Short mmCIF file of C-alpha atoms in Angstrom, two decimals:
data_model
loop_
_atom_site.label_atom_id
_atom_site.label_comp_id
_atom_site.label_asym_id
_atom_site.label_seq_id
_atom_site.Cartn_x
_atom_site.Cartn_y
_atom_site.Cartn_z
CA MET A 10 15.05 92.30 21.50
CA GLN A 11 19.41 91.48 20.61
CA GLY A 12 22.10 92.20 23.19
CA GLU A 13 25.76 91.49 22.84
CA TYR A 14 25.61 87.85 24.26
CA VAL A 15 22.07 87.09 23.37
CA SER A 16 18.21 87.83 22.45
CA LEU A 17 14.56 87.71 23.53
CA ARG A 18 11.77 85.79 21.39
CA PRO A 19 8.21 84.43 21.65
CA ILE A 20 8.16 80.99 21.88
CA GLN A 21 7.52 78.69 18.54
CA GLY A 22 6.20 75.65 19.25
CA ARG A 23 5.88 72.55 20.96
CA GLN A 24 9.63 72.11 20.85
CA ASP A 25 10.52 74.92 23.30
CA TYR A 26 7.67 74.32 25.75
CA GLU A 27 8.88 70.88 25.33
CA LEU A 28 12.65 72.58 27.40
CA ILE A 29 10.75 74.53 29.14
CA ALA A 30 9.36 71.74 31.44
CA ARG A 31 12.73 70.10 31.33
CA TRP A 32 14.28 72.98 32.97
CA SER A 33 11.20 73.03 35.49
CA SER A 34 12.72 69.74 36.94
CA SER A 35 16.43 70.31 36.93
CA VAL A 36 18.12 71.75 39.23
CA ALA A 37 17.79 76.14 37.43
CA SER A 38 13.96 75.60 38.89
CA ALA A 39 14.94 75.55 42.02
CA TYR A 40 17.77 78.32 41.35
CA SER A 41 14.51 80.23 40.30
CA SER A 42 11.89 79.57 41.35
CA GLY A 43 12.37 77.10 44.57
CA GLY A 44 12.21 74.19 44.00
CA GLN A 45 11.49 71.62 40.73
CA ALA A 46 7.94 71.22 38.74
CA PHE A 47 7.49 67.79 36.76
CA VAL A 48 5.30 68.43 34.08
CA THR A 49 5.03 67.57 30.26
CA ALA A 50 5.17 69.79 27.84
CA GLU A 51 1.16 70.24 27.34
CA GLU A 52 1.16 71.45 30.89
CA MET A 53 3.19 73.63 30.74
CA GLU A 54 2.30 75.40 27.63
CA SER A 55 -1.54 75.06 29.95
CA LEU A 56 0.61 76.12 32.65
CA VAL A 57 1.77 79.11 30.85
CA ALA A 58 -1.64 80.65 29.61
CA GLN A 59 -4.03 79.88 32.41
CA HIS A 60 -1.65 81.96 34.70
CA GLY A 61 -1.47 85.22 32.17
CA ILE A 62 2.32 84.45 31.37
CA THR A 63 4.19 85.95 29.10
CA TYR A 64 7.07 83.61 28.02
CA LEU A 65 10.31 84.50 26.48
CA MET A 66 12.40 81.87 24.92
CA VAL A 67 16.47 82.77 25.58
CA VAL A 68 18.50 82.33 22.61
CA ASP A 69 22.82 82.43 22.14
CA GLN A 70 24.30 84.19 19.19
CA SER A 71 23.52 80.98 17.13
CA GLY A 72 19.59 81.32 17.26
CA GLU A 73 20.34 77.97 20.21
CA PRO A 74 17.81 78.42 23.04
CA VAL A 75 19.78 78.75 26.69
CA GLY A 76 16.95 79.47 29.25
CA GLY A 77 13.47 82.07 29.30
CA VAL A 78 11.93 84.85 31.18
CA THR A 79 8.49 85.66 31.81
CA TYR A 80 6.56 89.12 33.13
CA LYS A 81 3.16 88.59 34.02
CA GLN A 82 1.18 92.16 34.28
CA LEU A 83 0.32 92.69 38.68
CA THR A 84 -3.21 93.74 39.92
CA TYR A 85 -2.52 97.92 38.45
CA PRO A 86 -1.49 98.59 35.38
CA GLY A 87 2.04 98.76 35.71
CA ASN A 88 2.76 96.65 37.33
CA PHE A 89 4.48 93.95 37.11
CA GLU A 90 6.45 90.49 38.57
CA VAL A 91 9.57 88.55 36.36
CA GLY A 92 11.94 85.69 36.61
CA ASN A 93 14.40 84.25 34.59
CA VAL A 94 16.45 81.50 34.23
CA VAL A 95 19.45 79.88 31.97
CA GLY A 96 18.95 75.94 31.27
CA ALA A 97 21.88 74.24 31.74
CA ALA A 98 24.00 74.81 34.36
CA GLU A 99 27.72 74.52 32.18
CA LEU A 100 26.72 78.90 31.28
CA TRP A 101 25.56 79.98 34.14
CA GLY A 102 28.07 82.81 35.54
CA LEU A 103 28.68 83.58 31.69
CA GLY A 104 25.86 86.64 31.37
CA TYR A 105 22.89 85.16 29.48
CA GLY A 106 20.82 85.86 33.36
CA MET A 107 22.15 89.17 33.67
CA GLU A 108 21.36 90.10 29.76
CA SER A 109 18.48 88.30 29.10
CA MET A 110 16.66 90.40 32.27
CA HIS A 111 18.65 93.58 31.34
CA LEU A 112 16.90 93.40 27.97
CA LEU A 113 13.18 92.21 29.69
CA LEU A 114 13.97 95.36 31.86
CA ASP A 115 14.53 97.48 28.65
CA HIS A 116 10.81 95.85 26.44
CA LEU A 117 8.80 96.83 30.35
CA PHE A 118 9.64 99.77 31.20
CA HIS A 119 10.50 101.75 27.47
CA GLN A 120 7.73 99.34 25.57
CA ARG A 121 5.11 98.10 27.65
CA ASN A 122 5.18 101.62 29.94
CA ALA A 123 5.66 99.93 33.30
CA HIS A 124 6.23 101.36 36.32
CA ARG A 125 7.33 99.07 39.09
CA VAL A 126 8.68 95.64 38.46
CA HIS A 127 9.23 93.05 40.89
CA LEU A 128 11.65 90.45 41.25
CA MET A 129 11.71 87.83 43.48
CA ALA A 130 15.12 85.47 44.89
CA GLY A 131 15.90 82.40 47.75
CA LEU A 132 18.49 83.40 49.94
CA TYR A 133 20.30 80.71 48.67
CA ASN A 134 20.78 82.03 45.09
CA LYS A 135 24.21 83.58 45.58
CA GLN A 136 24.41 85.31 42.25
CA MET A 137 20.36 86.82 42.06
CA VAL A 138 21.63 88.02 45.58
CA GLN A 139 24.19 90.05 43.93
CA ILE A 140 21.99 91.28 41.56
CA PHE A 141 20.12 92.93 44.26
CA LEU A 142 23.06 93.55 46.23
CA LYS A 143 24.73 95.71 43.84
CA GLY A 144 22.42 96.99 40.77
CA PRO A 145 19.37 98.75 40.38
CA ILE A 146 17.55 96.73 42.62
CA LYS A 147 15.97 98.26 45.74
CA VAL A 148 15.78 95.87 48.13
CA GLU A 149 11.69 96.20 50.06
CA GLY A 150 11.67 93.35 52.63
CA VAL A 151 12.10 89.60 53.42
CA LEU A 152 9.58 87.24 53.19
CA ARG A 153 10.81 84.54 56.20
CA ASP A 154 10.43 80.84 55.48
CA PHE A 155 9.22 81.59 52.48
CA PHE A 156 10.86 78.39 50.09
CA PHE A 157 11.34 74.77 51.44
CA LEU A 158 14.17 73.79 49.84
CA ASP A 159 16.86 70.54 50.40
CA GLY A 160 14.93 69.47 54.05
CA ASP A 161 14.72 72.87 55.46
CA TYR A 162 12.82 76.46 55.04
CA HIS A 163 14.36 79.64 53.21
CA ASP A 164 13.78 83.39 53.24
CA CYS A 165 12.34 85.20 50.09
CA LEU A 166 14.21 87.73 48.44
CA VAL A 167 11.61 91.25 47.07
CA GLY A 168 12.82 93.57 45.54
CA SER A 169 11.69 95.97 42.91
CA ILE A 170 13.20 99.41 40.45
CA LEU A 171 10.91 102.05 39.70
CA ARG A 172 10.52 103.58 35.49
CA ASN A 173 12.86 106.79 37.33
CA GLU A 174 14.44 104.35 38.65
CA TYR A 175 15.77 102.67 35.76
CA TYR A 176 16.40 105.49 33.62
CA GLY A 177 19.04 107.28 36.16
CA PHE A 178 20.30 103.84 36.23
CA LEU A 179 21.10 103.59 32.23
CA THR A 180 21.42 106.85 32.15
CA ARG A 181 24.68 106.88 34.37
CA LEU A 182 25.37 103.59 32.13
CA GLY A 183 25.90 106.52 29.36
CA THR A 184 23.24 103.88 28.07
CA SER A 185 20.41 103.94 27.05
CA PRO A 186 16.61 101.29 25.62
CA ALA A 187 17.48 100.11 22.13
CA ASN A 188 14.78 102.31 20.23
CA LEU A 189 11.80 100.21 17.57
CA ILE A 190 12.30 103.14 15.45
CA PRO A 191 14.81 105.72 14.29
CA GLN A 192 13.82 108.98 16.21
CA ASP A 193 14.68 110.61 12.87
CA ASP A 194 11.69 109.00 11.20
CA LYS A 195 9.57 110.12 14.32
CA SER A 196 10.98 113.77 14.54
CA ASP A 197 10.23 114.02 10.69
CA ALA A 198 6.57 112.81 11.15
CA ARG A 199 6.01 115.88 13.40
CA ARG A 200 7.69 118.39 11.39
CA MET A 201 5.73 117.54 8.48
CA LEU A 202 1.71 116.82 10.32
CA GLN A 203 3.70 121.07 11.41
CA GLU A 204 4.53 121.97 8.42
CA GLN A 205 0.84 120.79 7.42
CA TYR A 206 -1.36 123.27 10.73
CA GLU A 207 0.97 125.95 9.42
CA ARG A 208 -0.73 125.54 6.08
CA ILE A 209 -3.85 125.41 6.66
CA SER A 210 -3.50 128.12 9.02
CA ALA A 211 -2.30 130.68 6.34
CA ASP A 212 -5.30 129.35 4.09
CA ARG A 213 -7.60 130.40 6.94
CA LEU A 214 -5.71 133.68 7.74
CA ALA A 215 -6.05 133.80 3.54
CA ARG A 216 -9.27 134.40 2.97
CA MET A 217 -10.53 135.75 6.31
CA ASN A 218 -8.41 138.62 4.98
CA GLY A 219 -10.54 138.86 1.48
CA GLY A 220 -6.92 138.13 0.27
CA VAL A 221 -6.62 134.28 -1.92
CA SER A 222 -5.11 131.95 0.14
CA ASP A 223 -1.76 129.11 -1.43
CA ALA A 224 -4.82 126.89 -2.03
CA ASP A 225 -7.12 128.95 -4.46
CA THR A 226 -4.08 129.80 -5.74
CA ARG A 227 -3.85 125.81 -7.05
CA VAL A 228 -6.64 125.39 -8.22
#
C-alpha cells in the first residue's frame, strides 16, 4: 500500500512493537485514543493479538516508521473500526496521518469488501475534527464525556463512511483506488475462458447435428 509520502506495511518484529509501545505512552496517544498507555513491547504485542486488531506500520519514503494505522472488524461482517497515529510531534501536520488513512480506507473498501468504516475522535483533536467536518465522513453523533484527559471530561465525535460514499468521494476527486492486478490481465483471463466456452459449445452443437467437430478434426 504505497502513497506519495508514506506507505503501509505489516509489523515486522519486536522493534516495531517497541515503537508502538513508545508512541502509546506519548502525547500522540492522547490525541489518537484519549490517553496514554504505559506498556512494554511484550504487553503491546499481547494486547494487539487479544483484541483482534490489525496494526500496520506507516513508513516514510526512506522506510522509516513514522506512525501506525489499525483496523478491527466489528460485530457484523464488512463493518470495521479504524484508528491512526503519527508518532513524533514534529511530523504532525505534514499530511502523513491523512494519507495513511486514505491508504487504509482504500485497502478496506477495495480489498476487504468493507461496507462501513467507523471512526471516533475526541473533541480536543482539532485535526481529526477538521477531517470529520470537511471530508467524506458522515457525523453520526456525539458521545458525551467519553474521554477523560487533563483533569476534565471530553466529548467524542462519532462518524462513519459507507462504501458507496467512499467511491463517490474518490470520483469527485478524479481518482480511484489502486488495483493489485492490472485490468488488462483480468480482461484477458475472462476472454480466454469465454473463447474456450464458445469452442466447447460449437463442438457439442456440431456433434448433435451429426457433423464433424473441431475436436474430431484435431484427432
